[in-house]
């Protein structure tokens, strides 16, 4: 491994520090981290994944739907330093959670997707916004009465998760509901 140049310059190699950090904090070996880095640099020569490029990459997985709205929510979670781009370290940490074996980490990540404003709770509006984005991604735009279906589905999920009926869903309520109820997991996955 060779170390990188100063921070302001474009990184063409991954630092030993990043390799060590990512190998310790993900399921990937140092060799796999380097392979992921090479692929990331091929797709993002600048070392920064823009929201536009992210949407294009994600859209390949959902060719029949419109994934842009949902991508905005996923991008927000990947971009942990909130600088408007995803660097390699952020990218691999997020990939690790979403493809890893820990249901707990996946649920924590899913909660962050639904908690649009990042205040630690999911409101009815946030639930409807993310469910709507999921619907647009899964179905073509021609679905009749999509607004009604989104409202109905998000209300169903919300009611099932808001165990104390206070009008918001905490991370604990979210995690508990998902862990205890297979139906909620099915509702959330469309």
mmCIF file of C-alpha atoms in Angstrom:
data_model
loop_
_atom_site.group_PDB
_atom_site.id
_atom_site.type_symbol
_atom_site.label_atom_id
_atom_site.label_comp_id
_atom_site.label_asym_id
_atom_site.label_seq_id
_atom_site.Cartn_x
_atom_site.Cartn_y
_atom_site.Cartn_z
ATOM 1 C CA UNK A 1 0.000 0.000 0.000
ATOM 2 C CA UNK A 2 1.220 3.496 -0.645
ATOM 3 C CA UNK A 3 0.109 6.489 1.313
ATOM 4 C CA UNK A 4 -1.817 9.310 -0.276
ATOM 5 C CA UNK A 5 -0.739 12.833 -1.058
ATOM 6 C CA UNK A 6 -2.048 15.847 0.836
ATOM 7 C CA UNK A 7 -5.798 15.911 1.548
ATOM 8 C CA UNK A 8 -6.540 18.630 -1.026
ATOM 9 C CA UNK A 9 -5.242 16.553 -3.901
ATOM 10 C CA UNK A 10 -7.195 13.825 -5.618
ATOM 11 C CA UNK A 11 -6.371 10.462 -4.054
ATOM 12 C CA UNK A 12 -5.213 7.866 -6.538
ATOM 13 C CA UNK A 13 -4.216 5.303 -3.914
ATOM 14 C CA UNK A 14 -5.800 4.297 -0.643
ATOM 15 C CA UNK A 15 -3.895 5.060 2.558
ATOM 16 C CA UNK A 16 -2.729 2.308 4.900
ATOM 17 C CA UNK A 17 -4.752 4.066 7.593
ATOM 18 C CA UNK A 18 -7.967 3.774 5.526
ATOM 19 C CA UNK A 19 -7.256 0.125 4.680
ATOM 20 C CA UNK A 20 -6.677 -0.702 8.355
ATOM 21 C CA UNK A 21 -9.729 1.253 9.510
ATOM 22 C CA UNK A 22 -12.029 -0.334 6.916
ATOM 23 C CA UNK A 23 -10.668 -3.868 7.445
ATOM 24 C CA UNK A 24 -11.273 -3.480 11.206
ATOM 25 C CA UNK A 25 -14.731 -1.918 10.877
ATOM 26 C CA UNK A 26 -16.255 -3.931 8.013
ATOM 27 C CA UNK A 27 -16.538 -7.560 6.960
ATOM 28 C CA UNK A 28 -13.838 -7.022 4.312
ATOM 29 C CA UNK A 29 -10.191 -8.101 4.371
ATOM 30 C CA UNK A 30 -7.444 -5.578 3.512
ATOM 31 C CA UNK A 31 -7.224 -7.144 0.036
ATOM 32 C CA UNK A 32 -10.996 -6.810 -0.475
ATOM 33 C CA UNK A 33 -10.898 -3.191 0.712
ATOM 34 C CA UNK A 34 -8.284 -2.473 -1.967
ATOM 35 C CA UNK A 35 -10.400 -4.250 -4.607
ATOM 36 C CA UNK A 36 -13.459 -2.180 -3.617
ATOM 37 C CA UNK A 37 -11.304 0.962 -3.787
ATOM 38 C CA UNK A 38 -10.107 0.126 -7.309
ATOM 39 C CA UNK A 39 -13.699 -0.387 -8.490
ATOM 40 C CA UNK A 40 -14.824 2.840 -6.767
ATOM 41 C CA UNK A 41 -11.998 4.807 -8.431
ATOM 42 C CA UNK A 42 -12.925 3.350 -11.816
ATOM 43 C CA UNK A 43 -16.492 4.607 -11.419
ATOM 44 C CA UNK A 44 -15.520 7.809 -9.583
ATOM 45 C CA UNK A 45 -12.050 8.920 -10.715
ATOM 46 C CA UNK A 46 -12.280 12.041 -8.527
ATOM 47 C CA UNK A 47 -12.777 9.831 -5.467
ATOM 48 C CA UNK A 48 -16.138 11.500 -4.837
ATOM 49 C CA UNK A 49 -19.529 10.069 -5.733
ATOM 50 C CA UNK A 50 -21.976 12.863 -6.593
ATOM 51 C CA UNK A 51 -25.732 12.635 -5.985
ATOM 52 C CA UNK A 52 -26.328 12.553 -9.772
ATOM 53 C CA UNK A 53 -23.925 9.658 -10.341
ATOM 54 C CA UNK A 54 -25.359 7.840 -7.325
ATOM 55 C CA UNK A 55 -28.886 8.083 -8.801
ATOM 56 C CA UNK A 56 -27.637 6.767 -12.163
ATOM 57 C CA UNK A 57 -25.900 3.799 -10.521
ATOM 58 C CA UNK A 58 -28.891 2.996 -8.310
ATOM 59 C CA UNK A 59 -31.383 3.311 -11.182
ATOM 60 C CA UNK A 60 -29.785 0.293 -12.891
ATOM 61 C CA UNK A 61 -31.233 -1.889 -10.125
ATOM 62 C CA UNK A 62 -34.770 -0.523 -10.624
ATOM 63 C CA UNK A 63 -35.147 0.053 -14.371
ATOM 64 C CA UNK A 64 -38.957 0.074 -14.389
ATOM 65 C CA UNK A 65 -39.426 2.601 -11.596
ATOM 66 C CA UNK A 66 -38.197 6.044 -10.616
ATOM 67 C CA UNK A 67 -35.505 5.607 -7.967
ATOM 68 C CA UNK A 68 -34.472 9.275 -7.715
ATOM 69 C CA UNK A 69 -36.576 10.181 -4.651
ATOM 70 C CA UNK A 70 -35.478 7.086 -2.722
ATOM 71 C CA UNK A 71 -31.852 7.670 -3.763
ATOM 72 C CA UNK A 72 -31.928 11.055 -2.073
ATOM 73 C CA UNK A 73 -32.726 9.319 1.226
ATOM 74 C CA UNK A 74 -30.063 6.639 0.766
ATOM 75 C CA UNK A 75 -27.485 9.237 -0.323
ATOM 76 C CA UNK A 76 -28.202 11.218 2.861
ATOM 77 C CA UNK A 77 -27.301 8.149 4.952
ATOM 78 C CA UNK A 78 -24.135 7.323 2.953
ATOM 79 C CA UNK A 79 -22.899 10.945 3.135
ATOM 80 C CA UNK A 80 -22.100 10.842 6.850
ATOM 81 C CA UNK A 81 -20.039 14.055 6.887
ATOM 82 C CA UNK A 82 -22.835 15.887 5.000
ATOM 83 C CA UNK A 83 -20.481 17.482 2.433
ATOM 84 C CA UNK A 84 -22.692 16.623 -0.553
ATOM 85 C CA UNK A 85 -20.532 13.783 -1.935
ATOM 86 C CA UNK A 86 -19.745 10.233 -0.880
ATOM 87 C CA UNK A 87 -16.063 9.436 -0.375
ATOM 88 C CA UNK A 88 -14.752 5.879 -0.452
ATOM 89 C CA UNK A 89 -14.680 5.379 3.334
ATOM 90 C CA UNK A 90 -18.349 6.438 3.626
ATOM 91 C CA UNK A 91 -19.241 4.270 0.631
ATOM 92 C CA UNK A 92 -17.675 1.060 1.951
ATOM 93 C CA UNK A 93 -19.019 1.510 5.482
ATOM 94 C CA UNK A 94 -22.546 1.913 4.077
ATOM 95 C CA UNK A 95 -22.161 -1.024 1.669
ATOM 96 C CA UNK A 96 -20.963 -3.148 4.580
ATOM 97 C CA UNK A 97 -24.064 -2.374 6.659
ATOM 98 C CA UNK A 98 -26.514 -2.872 3.814
ATOM 99 C CA UNK A 99 -24.954 -6.149 2.636
ATOM 100 C CA UNK A 100 -23.733 -7.419 6.008
ATOM 101 C CA UNK A 101 -25.086 -10.109 8.275
ATOM 102 C CA UNK A 102 -26.156 -7.944 11.202
ATOM 103 C CA UNK A 103 -29.946 -7.483 11.273
ATOM 104 C CA UNK A 104 -29.452 -4.948 14.100
ATOM 105 C CA UNK A 105 -27.182 -2.738 11.948
ATOM 106 C CA UNK A 106 -29.502 -3.062 8.951
ATOM 107 C CA UNK A 107 -32.457 -1.943 11.054
ATOM 108 C CA UNK A 108 -30.485 0.990 12.487
ATOM 109 C CA UNK A 109 -29.604 1.983 8.922
ATOM 110 C CA UNK A 110 -33.237 1.592 7.787
ATOM 111 C CA UNK A 111 -34.386 3.777 10.688
ATOM 112 C CA UNK A 112 -32.037 6.547 9.500
ATOM 113 C CA UNK A 113 -33.534 6.341 6.001
ATOM 114 C CA UNK A 114 -37.024 6.951 7.412
ATOM 115 C CA UNK A 115 -35.846 9.623 9.895
ATOM 116 C CA UNK A 116 -35.560 12.224 7.131
ATOM 117 C CA UNK A 117 -34.746 15.224 9.348
ATOM 118 C CA UNK A 118 -32.377 13.249 11.598
ATOM 119 C CA UNK A 119 -34.094 14.168 14.867
ATOM 120 C CA UNK A 120 -34.203 10.571 16.155
ATOM 121 C CA UNK A 121 -37.922 10.056 15.463
ATOM 122 C CA UNK A 122 -40.032 9.187 12.445
ATOM 123 C CA UNK A 123 -43.084 11.384 11.887
ATOM 124 C CA UNK A 124 -46.141 10.434 9.836
ATOM 125 C CA UNK A 125 -44.958 12.786 7.064
ATOM 126 C CA UNK A 126 -41.493 11.221 6.998
ATOM 127 C CA UNK A 127 -42.996 7.730 6.818
ATOM 128 C CA UNK A 128 -45.227 8.795 3.928
ATOM 129 C CA UNK A 129 -42.341 10.508 2.113
ATOM 130 C CA UNK A 130 -40.091 7.427 2.208
ATOM 131 C CA UNK A 131 -42.888 4.953 1.474
ATOM 132 C CA UNK A 132 -43.841 7.157 -1.484
ATOM 133 C CA UNK A 133 -40.247 7.109 -2.732
ATOM 134 C CA UNK A 134 -40.187 3.311 -2.414
ATOM 135 C CA UNK A 135 -43.446 3.026 -4.371
ATOM 136 C CA UNK A 136 -42.101 5.232 -7.170
ATOM 137 C CA UNK A 137 -39.008 3.080 -7.359
ATOM 138 C CA UNK A 138 -40.855 -0.237 -7.416
ATOM 139 C CA UNK A 139 -43.723 0.620 -9.713
ATOM 140 C CA UNK A 140 -43.928 2.484 -12.974
ATOM 141 C CA UNK A 141 -45.409 5.965 -12.766
ATOM 142 C CA UNK A 142 -48.687 4.687 -14.254
ATOM 143 C CA UNK A 143 -49.947 3.133 -11.024
ATOM 144 C CA UNK A 144 -53.472 4.379 -10.501
ATOM 145 C CA UNK A 145 -54.250 6.130 -7.238
ATOM 146 C CA UNK A 146 -50.588 5.918 -6.115
ATOM 147 C CA UNK A 147 -51.097 8.734 -3.596
ATOM 148 C CA UNK A 148 -53.922 6.816 -1.936
ATOM 149 C CA UNK A 149 -51.913 3.588 -1.853
ATOM 150 C CA UNK A 150 -48.895 5.379 -0.357
ATOM 151 C CA UNK A 151 -51.048 7.059 2.311
ATOM 152 C CA UNK A 152 -52.743 3.761 3.165
ATOM 153 C CA UNK A 153 -49.537 1.739 3.339
ATOM 154 C CA UNK A 154 -47.607 4.343 5.338
ATOM 155 C CA UNK A 155 -50.527 4.723 7.786
ATOM 156 C CA UNK A 156 -50.584 0.935 8.219
ATOM 157 C CA UNK A 157 -46.854 0.761 8.941
ATOM 158 C CA UNK A 158 -46.987 3.806 11.212
ATOM 159 C CA UNK A 159 -49.859 2.411 13.293
ATOM 160 C CA UNK A 160 -48.061 -0.900 13.686
ATOM 161 C CA UNK A 161 -44.847 0.757 14.874
ATOM 162 C CA UNK A 162 -46.059 3.651 17.052
ATOM 163 C CA UNK A 163 -46.569 1.449 20.102
ATOM 164 C CA UNK A 164 -47.119 4.292 22.574
ATOM 165 C CA UNK A 165 -49.434 6.135 20.135
ATOM 166 C CA UNK A 166 -47.665 9.471 20.604
ATOM 167 C CA UNK A 167 -47.553 10.301 16.896
ATOM 168 C CA UNK A 168 -43.852 9.553 16.374
ATOM 169 C CA UNK A 169 -41.770 6.410 16.066
ATOM 170 C CA UNK A 170 -38.556 6.223 18.084
ATOM 171 C CA UNK A 171 -35.649 4.058 17.008
ATOM 172 C CA UNK A 172 -36.493 1.655 19.828
ATOM 173 C CA UNK A 173 -40.128 1.340 18.651
ATOM 174 C CA UNK A 174 -38.918 0.846 15.074
ATOM 175 C CA UNK A 175 -36.390 -1.851 16.016
ATOM 176 C CA UNK A 176 -38.814 -3.659 18.329
ATOM 177 C CA UNK A 177 -41.655 -3.634 15.798
ATOM 178 C CA UNK A 178 -39.406 -4.943 13.032
ATOM 179 C CA UNK A 179 -37.857 -7.639 15.197
ATOM 180 C CA UNK A 180 -41.204 -8.860 16.538
ATOM 181 C CA UNK A 181 -43.423 -8.702 13.504
ATOM 182 C CA UNK A 182 -42.745 -10.380 10.181
ATOM 183 C CA UNK A 183 -45.766 -8.564 8.717
ATOM 184 C CA UNK A 184 -44.134 -5.188 9.353
ATOM 185 C CA UNK A 185 -41.000 -6.366 7.588
ATOM 186 C CA UNK A 186 -43.162 -7.421 4.634
ATOM 187 C CA UNK A 187 -45.043 -4.087 4.665
ATOM 188 C CA UNK A 188 -41.757 -2.192 4.659
ATOM 189 C CA UNK A 189 -40.334 -4.155 1.758
ATOM 190 C CA UNK A 190 -43.302 -3.402 -0.465
#
